[in-house]
mmCIF file of C-alpha atoms in Angstrom:
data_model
loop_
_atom_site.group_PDB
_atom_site.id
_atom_site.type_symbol
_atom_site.label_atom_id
_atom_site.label_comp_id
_atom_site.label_asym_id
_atom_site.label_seq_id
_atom_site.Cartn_x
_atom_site.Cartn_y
_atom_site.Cartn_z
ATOM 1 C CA UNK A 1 -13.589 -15.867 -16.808
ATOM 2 C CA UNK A 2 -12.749 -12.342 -17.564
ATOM 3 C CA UNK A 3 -8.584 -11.651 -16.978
ATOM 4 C CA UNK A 4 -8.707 -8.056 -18.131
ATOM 5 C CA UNK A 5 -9.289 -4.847 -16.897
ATOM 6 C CA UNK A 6 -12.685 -3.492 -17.674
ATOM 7 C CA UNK A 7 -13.609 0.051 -17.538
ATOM 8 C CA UNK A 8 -16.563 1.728 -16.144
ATOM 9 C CA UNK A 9 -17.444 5.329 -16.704
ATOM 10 C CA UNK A 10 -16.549 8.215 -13.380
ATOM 11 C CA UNK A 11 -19.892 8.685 -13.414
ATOM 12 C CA UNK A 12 -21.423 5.845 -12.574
ATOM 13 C CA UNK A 13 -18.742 4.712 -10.605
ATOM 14 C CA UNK A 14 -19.274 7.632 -8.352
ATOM 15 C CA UNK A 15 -23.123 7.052 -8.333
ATOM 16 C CA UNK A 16 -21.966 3.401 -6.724
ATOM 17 C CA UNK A 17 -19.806 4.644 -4.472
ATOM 18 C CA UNK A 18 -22.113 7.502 -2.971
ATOM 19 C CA UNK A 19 -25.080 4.951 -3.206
ATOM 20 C CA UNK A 20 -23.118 2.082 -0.952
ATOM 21 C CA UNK A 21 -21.884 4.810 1.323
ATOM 22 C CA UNK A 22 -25.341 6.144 1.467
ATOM 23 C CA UNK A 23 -26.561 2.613 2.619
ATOM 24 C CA UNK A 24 -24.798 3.424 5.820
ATOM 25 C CA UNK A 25 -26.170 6.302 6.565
ATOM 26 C CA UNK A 26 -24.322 8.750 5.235
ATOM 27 C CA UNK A 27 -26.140 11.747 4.350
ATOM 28 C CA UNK A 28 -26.305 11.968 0.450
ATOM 29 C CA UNK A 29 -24.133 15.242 0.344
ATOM 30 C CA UNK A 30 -21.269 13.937 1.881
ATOM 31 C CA UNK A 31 -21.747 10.743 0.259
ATOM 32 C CA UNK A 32 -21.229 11.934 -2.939
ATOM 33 C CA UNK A 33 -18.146 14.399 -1.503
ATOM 34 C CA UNK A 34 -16.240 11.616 -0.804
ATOM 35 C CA UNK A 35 -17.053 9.360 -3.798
ATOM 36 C CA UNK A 36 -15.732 12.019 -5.819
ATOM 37 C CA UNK A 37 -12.166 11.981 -4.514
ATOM 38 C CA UNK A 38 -12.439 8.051 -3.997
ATOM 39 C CA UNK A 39 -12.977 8.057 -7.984
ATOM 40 C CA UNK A 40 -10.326 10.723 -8.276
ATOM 41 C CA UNK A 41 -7.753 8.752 -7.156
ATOM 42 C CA UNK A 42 -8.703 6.181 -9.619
ATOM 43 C CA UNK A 43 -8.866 8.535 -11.856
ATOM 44 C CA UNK A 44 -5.447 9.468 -11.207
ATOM 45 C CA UNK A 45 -3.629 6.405 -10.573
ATOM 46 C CA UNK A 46 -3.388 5.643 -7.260
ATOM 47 C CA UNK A 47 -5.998 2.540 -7.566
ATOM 48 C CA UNK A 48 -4.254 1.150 -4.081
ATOM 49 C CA UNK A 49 -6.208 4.238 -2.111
ATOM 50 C CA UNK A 50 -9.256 4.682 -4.787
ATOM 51 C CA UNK A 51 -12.383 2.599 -4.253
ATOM 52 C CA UNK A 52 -10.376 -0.432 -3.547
ATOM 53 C CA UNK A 53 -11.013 1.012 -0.328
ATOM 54 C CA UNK A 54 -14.661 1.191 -0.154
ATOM 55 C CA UNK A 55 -14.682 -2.649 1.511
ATOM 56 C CA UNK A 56 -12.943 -1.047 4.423
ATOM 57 C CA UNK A 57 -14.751 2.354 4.853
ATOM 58 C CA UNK A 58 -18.187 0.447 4.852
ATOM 59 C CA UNK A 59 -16.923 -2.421 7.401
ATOM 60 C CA UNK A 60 -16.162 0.753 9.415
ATOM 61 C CA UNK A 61 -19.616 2.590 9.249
ATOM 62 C CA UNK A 62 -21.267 -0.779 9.609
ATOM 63 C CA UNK A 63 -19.247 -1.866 13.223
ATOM 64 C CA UNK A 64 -19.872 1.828 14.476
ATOM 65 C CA UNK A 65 -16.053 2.362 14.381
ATOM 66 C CA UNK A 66 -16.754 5.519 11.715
ATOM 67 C CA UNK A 67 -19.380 8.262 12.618
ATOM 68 C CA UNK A 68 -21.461 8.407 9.145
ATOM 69 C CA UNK A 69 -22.831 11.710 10.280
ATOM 70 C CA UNK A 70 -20.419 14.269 11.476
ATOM 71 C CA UNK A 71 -20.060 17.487 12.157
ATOM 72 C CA UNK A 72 -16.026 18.685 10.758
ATOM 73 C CA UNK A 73 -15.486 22.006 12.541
ATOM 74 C CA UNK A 74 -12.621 24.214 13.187
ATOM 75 C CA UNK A 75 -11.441 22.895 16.675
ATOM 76 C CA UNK A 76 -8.670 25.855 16.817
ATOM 77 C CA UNK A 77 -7.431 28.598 14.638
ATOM 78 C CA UNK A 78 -5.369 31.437 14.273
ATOM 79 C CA UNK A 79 -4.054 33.578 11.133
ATOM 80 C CA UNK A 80 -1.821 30.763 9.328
ATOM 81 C CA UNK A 81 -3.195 27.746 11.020
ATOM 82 C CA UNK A 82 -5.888 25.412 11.756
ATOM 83 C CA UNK A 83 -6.702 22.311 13.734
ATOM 84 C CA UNK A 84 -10.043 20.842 11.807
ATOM 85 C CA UNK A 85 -12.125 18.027 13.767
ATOM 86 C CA UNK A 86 -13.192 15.536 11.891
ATOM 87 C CA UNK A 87 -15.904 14.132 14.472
ATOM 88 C CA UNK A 88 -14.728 10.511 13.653
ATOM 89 C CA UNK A 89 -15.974 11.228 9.695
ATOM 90 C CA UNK A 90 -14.996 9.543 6.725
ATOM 91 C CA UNK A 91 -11.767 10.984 6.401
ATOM 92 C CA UNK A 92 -11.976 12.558 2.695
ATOM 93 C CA UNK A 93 -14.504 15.170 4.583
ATOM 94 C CA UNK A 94 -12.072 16.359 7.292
ATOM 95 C CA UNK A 95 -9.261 16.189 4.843
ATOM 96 C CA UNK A 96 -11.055 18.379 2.022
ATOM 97 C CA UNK A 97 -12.252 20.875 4.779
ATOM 98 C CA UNK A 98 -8.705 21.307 5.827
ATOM 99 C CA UNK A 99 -7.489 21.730 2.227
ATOM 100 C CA UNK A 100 -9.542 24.323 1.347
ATOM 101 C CA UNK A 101 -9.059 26.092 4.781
ATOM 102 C CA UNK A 102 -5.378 26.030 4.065
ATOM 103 C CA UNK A 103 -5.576 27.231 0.209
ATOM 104 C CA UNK A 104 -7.524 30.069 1.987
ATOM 105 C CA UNK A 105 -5.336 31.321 4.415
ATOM 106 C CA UNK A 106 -2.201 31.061 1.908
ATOM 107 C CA UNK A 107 -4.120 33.602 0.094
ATOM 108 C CA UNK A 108 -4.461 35.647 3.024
ATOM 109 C CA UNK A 109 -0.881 35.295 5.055
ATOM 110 C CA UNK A 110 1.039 33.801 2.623
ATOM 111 C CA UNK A 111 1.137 30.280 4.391
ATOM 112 C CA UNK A 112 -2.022 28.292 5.403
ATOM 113 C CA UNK A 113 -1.118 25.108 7.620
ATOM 114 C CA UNK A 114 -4.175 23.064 9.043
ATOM 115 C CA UNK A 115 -3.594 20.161 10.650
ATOM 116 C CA UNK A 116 -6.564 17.505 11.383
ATOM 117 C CA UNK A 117 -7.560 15.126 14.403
ATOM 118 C CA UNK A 118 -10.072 12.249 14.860
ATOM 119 C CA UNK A 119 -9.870 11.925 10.976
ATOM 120 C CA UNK A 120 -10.143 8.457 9.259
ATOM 121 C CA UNK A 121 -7.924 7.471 6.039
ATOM 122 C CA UNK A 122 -8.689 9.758 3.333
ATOM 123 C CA UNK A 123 -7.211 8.024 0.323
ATOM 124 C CA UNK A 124 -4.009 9.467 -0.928
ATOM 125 C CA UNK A 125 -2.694 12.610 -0.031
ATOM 126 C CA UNK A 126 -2.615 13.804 -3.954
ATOM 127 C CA UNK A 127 -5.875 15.203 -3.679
ATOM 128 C CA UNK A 128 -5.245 17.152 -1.151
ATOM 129 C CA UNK A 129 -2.019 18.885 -2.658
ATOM 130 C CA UNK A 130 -2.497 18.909 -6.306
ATOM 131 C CA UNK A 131 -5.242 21.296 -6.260
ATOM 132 C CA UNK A 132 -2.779 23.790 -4.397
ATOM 133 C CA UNK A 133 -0.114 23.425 -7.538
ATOM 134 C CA UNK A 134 -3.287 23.705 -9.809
ATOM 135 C CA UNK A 135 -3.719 26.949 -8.277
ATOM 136 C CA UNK A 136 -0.230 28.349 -8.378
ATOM 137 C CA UNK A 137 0.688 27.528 -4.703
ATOM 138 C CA UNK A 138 2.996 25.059 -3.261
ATOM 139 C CA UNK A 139 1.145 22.205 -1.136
ATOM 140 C CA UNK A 140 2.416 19.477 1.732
ATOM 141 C CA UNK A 141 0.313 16.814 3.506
ATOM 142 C CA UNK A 142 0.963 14.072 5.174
ATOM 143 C CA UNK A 143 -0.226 11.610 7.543
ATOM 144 C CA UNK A 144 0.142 9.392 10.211
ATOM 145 C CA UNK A 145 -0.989 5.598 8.775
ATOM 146 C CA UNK A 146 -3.977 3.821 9.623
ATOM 147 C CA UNK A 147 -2.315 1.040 11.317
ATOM 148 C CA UNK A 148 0.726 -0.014 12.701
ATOM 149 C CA UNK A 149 3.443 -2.316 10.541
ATOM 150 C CA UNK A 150 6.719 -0.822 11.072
ATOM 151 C CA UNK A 151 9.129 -0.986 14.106
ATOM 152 C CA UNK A 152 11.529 1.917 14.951
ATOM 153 C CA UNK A 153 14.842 1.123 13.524
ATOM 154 C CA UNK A 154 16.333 -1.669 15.187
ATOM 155 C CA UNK A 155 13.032 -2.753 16.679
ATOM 156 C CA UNK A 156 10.495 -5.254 16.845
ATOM 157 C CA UNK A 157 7.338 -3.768 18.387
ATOM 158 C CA UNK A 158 5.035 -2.024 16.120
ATOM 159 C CA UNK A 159 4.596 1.122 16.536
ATOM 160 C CA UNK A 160 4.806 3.167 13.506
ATOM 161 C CA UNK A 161 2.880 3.251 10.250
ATOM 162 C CA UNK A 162 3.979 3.896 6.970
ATOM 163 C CA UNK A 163 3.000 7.737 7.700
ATOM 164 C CA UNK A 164 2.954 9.420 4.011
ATOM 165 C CA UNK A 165 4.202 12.685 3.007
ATOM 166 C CA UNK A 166 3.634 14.738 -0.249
ATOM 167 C CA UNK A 167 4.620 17.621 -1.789
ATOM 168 C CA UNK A 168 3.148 19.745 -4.838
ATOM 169 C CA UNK A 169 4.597 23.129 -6.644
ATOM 170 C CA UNK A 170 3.282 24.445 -10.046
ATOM 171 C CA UNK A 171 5.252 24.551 -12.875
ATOM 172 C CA UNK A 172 4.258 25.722 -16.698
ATOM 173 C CA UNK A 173 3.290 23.239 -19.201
ATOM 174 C CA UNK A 174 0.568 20.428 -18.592
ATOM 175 C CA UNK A 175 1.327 18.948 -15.578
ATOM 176 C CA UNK A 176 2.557 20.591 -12.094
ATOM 177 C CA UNK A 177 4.586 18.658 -9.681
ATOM 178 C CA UNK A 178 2.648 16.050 -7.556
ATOM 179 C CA UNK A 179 5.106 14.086 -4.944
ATOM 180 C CA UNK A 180 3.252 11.069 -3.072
ATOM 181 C CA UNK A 181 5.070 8.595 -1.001
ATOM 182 C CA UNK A 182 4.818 6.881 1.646
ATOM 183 C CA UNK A 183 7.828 6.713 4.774
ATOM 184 C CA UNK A 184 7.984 2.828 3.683
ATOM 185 C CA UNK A 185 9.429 0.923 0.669
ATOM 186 C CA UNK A 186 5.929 0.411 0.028
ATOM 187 C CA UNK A 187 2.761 1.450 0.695
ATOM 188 C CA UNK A 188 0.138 -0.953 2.372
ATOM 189 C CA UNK A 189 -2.379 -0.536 -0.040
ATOM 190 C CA UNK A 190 -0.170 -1.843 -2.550
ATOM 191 C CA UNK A 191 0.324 -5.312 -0.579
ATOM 192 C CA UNK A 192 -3.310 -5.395 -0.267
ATOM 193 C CA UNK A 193 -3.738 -4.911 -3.939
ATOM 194 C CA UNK A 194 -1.352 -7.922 -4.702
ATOM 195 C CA UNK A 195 -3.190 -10.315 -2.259
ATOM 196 C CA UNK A 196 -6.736 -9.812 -3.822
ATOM 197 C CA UNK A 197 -4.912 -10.936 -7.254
ATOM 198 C CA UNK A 198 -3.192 -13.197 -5.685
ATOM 199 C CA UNK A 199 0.460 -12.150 -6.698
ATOM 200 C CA UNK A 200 3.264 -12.309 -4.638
ATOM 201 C CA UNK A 201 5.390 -9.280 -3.392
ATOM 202 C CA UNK A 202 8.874 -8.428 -4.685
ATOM 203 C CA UNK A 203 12.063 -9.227 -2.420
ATOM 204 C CA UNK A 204 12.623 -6.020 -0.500
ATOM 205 C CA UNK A 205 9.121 -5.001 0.776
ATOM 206 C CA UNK A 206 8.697 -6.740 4.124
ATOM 207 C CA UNK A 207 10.681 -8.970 6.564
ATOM 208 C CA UNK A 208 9.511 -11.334 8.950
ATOM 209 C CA UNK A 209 10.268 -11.727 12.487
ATOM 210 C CA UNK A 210 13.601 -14.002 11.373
ATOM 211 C CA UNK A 211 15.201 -10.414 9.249
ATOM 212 C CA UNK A 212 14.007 -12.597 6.337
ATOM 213 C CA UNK A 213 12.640 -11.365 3.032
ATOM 214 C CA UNK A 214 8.868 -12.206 3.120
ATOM 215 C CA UNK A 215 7.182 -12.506 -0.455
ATOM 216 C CA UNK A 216 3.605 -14.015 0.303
ATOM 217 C CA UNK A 217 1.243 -10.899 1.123
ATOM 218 C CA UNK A 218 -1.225 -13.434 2.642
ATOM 219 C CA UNK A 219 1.886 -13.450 5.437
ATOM 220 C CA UNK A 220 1.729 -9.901 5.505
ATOM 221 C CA UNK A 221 0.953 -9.785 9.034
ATOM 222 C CA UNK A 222 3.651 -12.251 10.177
ATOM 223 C CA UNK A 223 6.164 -9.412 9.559
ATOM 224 C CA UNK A 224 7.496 -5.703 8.665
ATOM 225 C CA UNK A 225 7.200 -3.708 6.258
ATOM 226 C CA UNK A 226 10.489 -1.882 5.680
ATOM 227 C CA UNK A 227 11.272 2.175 5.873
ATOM 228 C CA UNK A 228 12.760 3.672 3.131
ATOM 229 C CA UNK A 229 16.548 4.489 3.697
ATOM 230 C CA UNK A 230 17.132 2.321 6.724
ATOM 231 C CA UNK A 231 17.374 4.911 9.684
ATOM 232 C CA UNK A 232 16.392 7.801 7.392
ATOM 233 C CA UNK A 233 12.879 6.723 6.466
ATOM 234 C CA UNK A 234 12.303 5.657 9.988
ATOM 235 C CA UNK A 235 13.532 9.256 11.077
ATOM 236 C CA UNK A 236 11.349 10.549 8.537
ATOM 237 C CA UNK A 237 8.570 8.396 9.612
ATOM 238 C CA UNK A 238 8.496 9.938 13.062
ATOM 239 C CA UNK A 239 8.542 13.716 11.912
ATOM 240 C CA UNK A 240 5.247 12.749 10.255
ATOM 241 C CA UNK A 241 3.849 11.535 13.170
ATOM 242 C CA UNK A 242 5.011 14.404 14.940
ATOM 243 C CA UNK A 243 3.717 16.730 12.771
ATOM 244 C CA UNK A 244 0.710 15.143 11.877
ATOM 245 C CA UNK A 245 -0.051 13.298 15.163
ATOM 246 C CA UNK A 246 0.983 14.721 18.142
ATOM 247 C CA UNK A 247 0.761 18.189 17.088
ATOM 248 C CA UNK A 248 -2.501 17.925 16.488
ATOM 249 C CA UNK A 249 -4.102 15.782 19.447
ATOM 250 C CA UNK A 250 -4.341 12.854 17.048
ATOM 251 C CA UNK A 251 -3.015 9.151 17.824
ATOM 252 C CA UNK A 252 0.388 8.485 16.826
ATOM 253 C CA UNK A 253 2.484 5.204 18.145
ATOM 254 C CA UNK A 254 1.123 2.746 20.099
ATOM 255 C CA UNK A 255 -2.134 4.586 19.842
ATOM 256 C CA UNK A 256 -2.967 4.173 16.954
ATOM 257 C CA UNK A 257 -5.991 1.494 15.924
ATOM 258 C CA UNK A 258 -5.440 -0.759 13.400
ATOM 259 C CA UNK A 259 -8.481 0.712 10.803
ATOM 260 C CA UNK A 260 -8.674 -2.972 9.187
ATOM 261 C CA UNK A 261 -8.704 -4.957 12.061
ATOM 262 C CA UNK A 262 -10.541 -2.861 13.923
ATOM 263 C CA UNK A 263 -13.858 -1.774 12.781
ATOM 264 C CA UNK A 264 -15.590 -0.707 15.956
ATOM 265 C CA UNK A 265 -13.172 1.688 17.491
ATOM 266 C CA UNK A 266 -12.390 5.301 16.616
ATOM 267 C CA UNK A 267 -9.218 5.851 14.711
ATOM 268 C CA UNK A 268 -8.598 9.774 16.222
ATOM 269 C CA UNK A 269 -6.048 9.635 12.747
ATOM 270 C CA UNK A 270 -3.800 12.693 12.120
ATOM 271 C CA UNK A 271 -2.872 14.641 9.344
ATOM 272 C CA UNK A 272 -2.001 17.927 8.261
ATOM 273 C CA UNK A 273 -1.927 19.872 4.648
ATOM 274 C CA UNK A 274 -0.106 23.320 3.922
ATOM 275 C CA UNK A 275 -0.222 25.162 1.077
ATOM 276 C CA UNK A 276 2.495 28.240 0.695
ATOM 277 C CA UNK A 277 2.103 31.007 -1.889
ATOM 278 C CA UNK A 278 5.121 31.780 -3.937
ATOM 279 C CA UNK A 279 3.648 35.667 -3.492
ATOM 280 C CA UNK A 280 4.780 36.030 -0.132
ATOM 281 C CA UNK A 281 8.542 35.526 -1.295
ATOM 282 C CA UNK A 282 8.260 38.203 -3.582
ATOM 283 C CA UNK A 283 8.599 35.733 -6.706
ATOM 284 C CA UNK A 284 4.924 35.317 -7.423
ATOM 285 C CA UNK A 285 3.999 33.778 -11.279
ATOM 286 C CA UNK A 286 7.554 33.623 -11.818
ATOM 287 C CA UNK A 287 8.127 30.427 -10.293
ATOM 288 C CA UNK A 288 6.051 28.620 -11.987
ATOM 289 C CA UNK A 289 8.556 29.265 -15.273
ATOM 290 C CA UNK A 290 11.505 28.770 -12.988
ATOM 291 C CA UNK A 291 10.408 25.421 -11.547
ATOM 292 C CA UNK A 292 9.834 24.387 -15.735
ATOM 293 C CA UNK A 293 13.066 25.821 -16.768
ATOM 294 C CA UNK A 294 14.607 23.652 -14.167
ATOM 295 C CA UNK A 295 12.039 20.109 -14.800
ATOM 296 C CA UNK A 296 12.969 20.389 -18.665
ATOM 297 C CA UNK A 297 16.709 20.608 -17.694
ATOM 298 C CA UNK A 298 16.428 17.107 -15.752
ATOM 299 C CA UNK A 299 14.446 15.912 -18.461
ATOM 300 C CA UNK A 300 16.880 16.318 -20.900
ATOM 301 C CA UNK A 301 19.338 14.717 -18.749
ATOM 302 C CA UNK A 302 20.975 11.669 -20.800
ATOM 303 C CA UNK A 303 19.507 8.517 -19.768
ATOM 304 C CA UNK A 304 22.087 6.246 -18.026
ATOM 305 C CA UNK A 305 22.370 2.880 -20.506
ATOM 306 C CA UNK A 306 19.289 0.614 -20.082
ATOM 307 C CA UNK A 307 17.416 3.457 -18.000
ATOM 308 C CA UNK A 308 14.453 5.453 -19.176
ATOM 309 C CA UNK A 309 14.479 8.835 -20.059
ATOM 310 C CA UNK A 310 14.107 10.994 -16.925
ATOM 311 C CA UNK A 311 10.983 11.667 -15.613
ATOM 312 C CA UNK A 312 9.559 14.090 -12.960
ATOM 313 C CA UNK A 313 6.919 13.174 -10.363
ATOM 314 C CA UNK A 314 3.493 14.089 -12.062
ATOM 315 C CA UNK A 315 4.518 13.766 -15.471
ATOM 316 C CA UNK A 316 1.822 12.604 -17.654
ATOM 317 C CA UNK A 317 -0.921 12.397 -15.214
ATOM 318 C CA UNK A 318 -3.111 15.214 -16.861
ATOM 319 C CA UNK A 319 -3.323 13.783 -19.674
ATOM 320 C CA UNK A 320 -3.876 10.375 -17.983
ATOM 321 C CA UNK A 321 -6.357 11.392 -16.101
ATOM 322 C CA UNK A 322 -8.294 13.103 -19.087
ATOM 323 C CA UNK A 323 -8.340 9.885 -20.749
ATOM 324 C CA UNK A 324 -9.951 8.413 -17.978
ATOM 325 C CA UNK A 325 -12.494 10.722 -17.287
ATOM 326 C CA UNK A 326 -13.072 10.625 -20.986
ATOM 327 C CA UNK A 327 -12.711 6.633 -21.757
ATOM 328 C CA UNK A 328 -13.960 5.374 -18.284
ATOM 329 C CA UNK A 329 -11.715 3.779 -15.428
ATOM 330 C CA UNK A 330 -10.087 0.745 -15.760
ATOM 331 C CA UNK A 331 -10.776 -1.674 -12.924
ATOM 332 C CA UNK A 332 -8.800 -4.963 -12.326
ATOM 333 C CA UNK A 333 -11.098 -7.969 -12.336
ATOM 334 C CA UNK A 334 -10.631 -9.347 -8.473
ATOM 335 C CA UNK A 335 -11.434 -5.525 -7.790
ATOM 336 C CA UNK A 336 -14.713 -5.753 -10.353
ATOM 337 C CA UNK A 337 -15.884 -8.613 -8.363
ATOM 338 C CA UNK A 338 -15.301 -7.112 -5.031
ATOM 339 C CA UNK A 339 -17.343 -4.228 -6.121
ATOM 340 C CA UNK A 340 -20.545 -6.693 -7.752
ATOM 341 C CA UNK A 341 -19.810 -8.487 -3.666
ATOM 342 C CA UNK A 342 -20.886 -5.296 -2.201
ATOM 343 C CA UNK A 343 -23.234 -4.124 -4.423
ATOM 344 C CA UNK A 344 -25.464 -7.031 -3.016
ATOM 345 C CA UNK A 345 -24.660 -6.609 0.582
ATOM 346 C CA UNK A 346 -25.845 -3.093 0.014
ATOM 347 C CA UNK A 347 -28.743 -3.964 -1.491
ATOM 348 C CA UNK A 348 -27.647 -2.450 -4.926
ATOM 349 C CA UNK A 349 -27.381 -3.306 -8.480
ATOM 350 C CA UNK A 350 -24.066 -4.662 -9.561
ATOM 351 C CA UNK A 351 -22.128 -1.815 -11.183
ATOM 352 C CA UNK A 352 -20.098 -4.819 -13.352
ATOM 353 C CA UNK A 353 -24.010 -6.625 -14.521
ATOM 354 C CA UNK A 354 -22.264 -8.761 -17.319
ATOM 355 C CA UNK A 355 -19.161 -9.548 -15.288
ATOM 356 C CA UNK A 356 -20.865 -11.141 -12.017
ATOM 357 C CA UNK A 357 -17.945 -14.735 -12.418
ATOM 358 C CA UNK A 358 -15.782 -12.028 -13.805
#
């Protein structure tokens, strides 16, 4: 049996993707929109909220609890801001719309802040602020989480997610600055990713009902996962939702539907993205110097004894992702077969032929 990771070219991995959405009915245009940032999030890294999601957006369109054809408008709008509707649509599209709407109003006002309702999960919120530092502006997004697993501080009903927030400036050089983290000490997705290789979890990540550390992901639902910071992360948690919830008409608390569990209900998910441009405070192209001036002064911060040398968030991901667009994305086997198990529920050819016990 295969153990390592295999690759598979963007290309074709998008063609999969876009064909298995497509055997849901979603129209081939928007199929291949939202294969495109699935694969860029492999693409980039975050392989937790790449197409190791597509076994969840598919059990969605198939129970009816995702609407494979909308229609994203603009429900609301004035000079700065947006509320986009994402007609219960795979997230990506609602999430791209608002984006774009918000790199185009920066230009504009100086600020563009859209927020979104009845949105799905849209991967991770990277894509939608990198292209803002790409383009010289500073970008925000965040979200409130697909389903419930944290309590408020203190707490034992469920009623938060772990509502991510990210943040994006450009800088000179290579790479700009791409924040993306989630309100908890870790992400969901990354749980999930453990259990389909069957590894356990580190000490730290979730608790069960008892305050004790739980380590078995296949237990994940027998407990909590944890905010960052104690009271600060949960704090932090509930500006998100906020923000990206109630602001917006979207589900937030007890409202929210479980997107796993659930597969025949809509979500209504919230989120919002900004993007801010430097222009409008007078500093313009200039920033993007200051912001390096200031990155390679961290960088050359001595390393405390036993620690790497400092790092800043984004480092090294153009070049990463170059090399995968160029050398093909690497793929963990458990994910490989997951992908050859719904290639045949959809009908398709496996994209991993030679790997099918793999």
């Amino acid at each position: 049996m295969t153990t390592e990771p295999s690759t598979i070219s963007a290309g074709a991995l998008r063609d999969f993707v876009a064909q298995a959405l497509g055997s849901q009915g979603v129209p081939e245009g928007d199929a291949a929109k939202v294969a495109s940032l699935m694969v860029e999030a492999d693409i980039f890294g975050y392989g937790t909220h790449g197409v190791f999601r597509l076994r969840q957006y598919l059990a969605r369109l198939a129970g009816g609890g995702c609407n494979p054809t909308p229609s994203v408008s603009v429900a609301h709008e004035s000079l700065a801001t947006a509320v986009i509707d994402g007609d219960n649509g795979l997230g990506h599209l609602a999430m791209a719309a608002a984006r774009d709407l918000a790199i185009e109003k920066a230009r504009a006002a100086g600020i563009g802040w859209v927020g979104v309702r009845r949105g799905n999960h849209a991967g991770p919120l990277a894509l939608y602020v990198r292209p803002q530092a790409e383009a010289g502006l500073l970008g925000m997004a965040a979200a409130v989480g697909s389903a419930n697993h944290v309590p408020p501080y203190g707490g034992t009903d469920l009623l938060l997610g772990t509502n991510p927030i990210a943040f994006s400036a450009p800088a000179a050089g290579p790479d700009p600055f791409v924040f993306d983290m989630a309100t908890t000490v870790a992400a969901m997705g990354k749980i999930k990713t453990l259990l389909q290789q069957g590894e356990p979890m580190p000490e730290g990540w979730m608790v069960g009902r008892d305050g004790k550390s739980l380590t078995d992901p296949a237990r994940k639902s027998e407990g909590f996962l944890l905010p960052i910071g104690g009271p600060k992360g949960f704090g932090l948690s509930v500006a998100v939702g906020l923000m990206a919830g109630i602001l917006n008409g979207a589900a937030f608390g007890s409202d929210v539907v479980d997107f796993t569990k659930d597969t025949t209900s809509s979500t209504n998910t919230g989120q919002f993205v900004v993007a801010l441009d430097p222009a409008a405070f007078g500093i313009g192209d200039d920033f993007a110097e200051a912001a390096a001036r200031v990155f390679d002064e961290m960088r050359a911060s001595e390393p405390l004894p036993g620690h790497d040398p400092v790092r800043l968030p984004g480092d090294g991901k153009t070049a990463f992702a170059a090399a995968r667009r160029e050398d093909g994305v690497s793929l963990n086997p458990a994910l490989r077969r997951d992908l050859n198990a719904l290639a045949a529920d959809c009908g398709l050819a496996a994209p991993f032929a030679d790997d099918k016990a793999g």
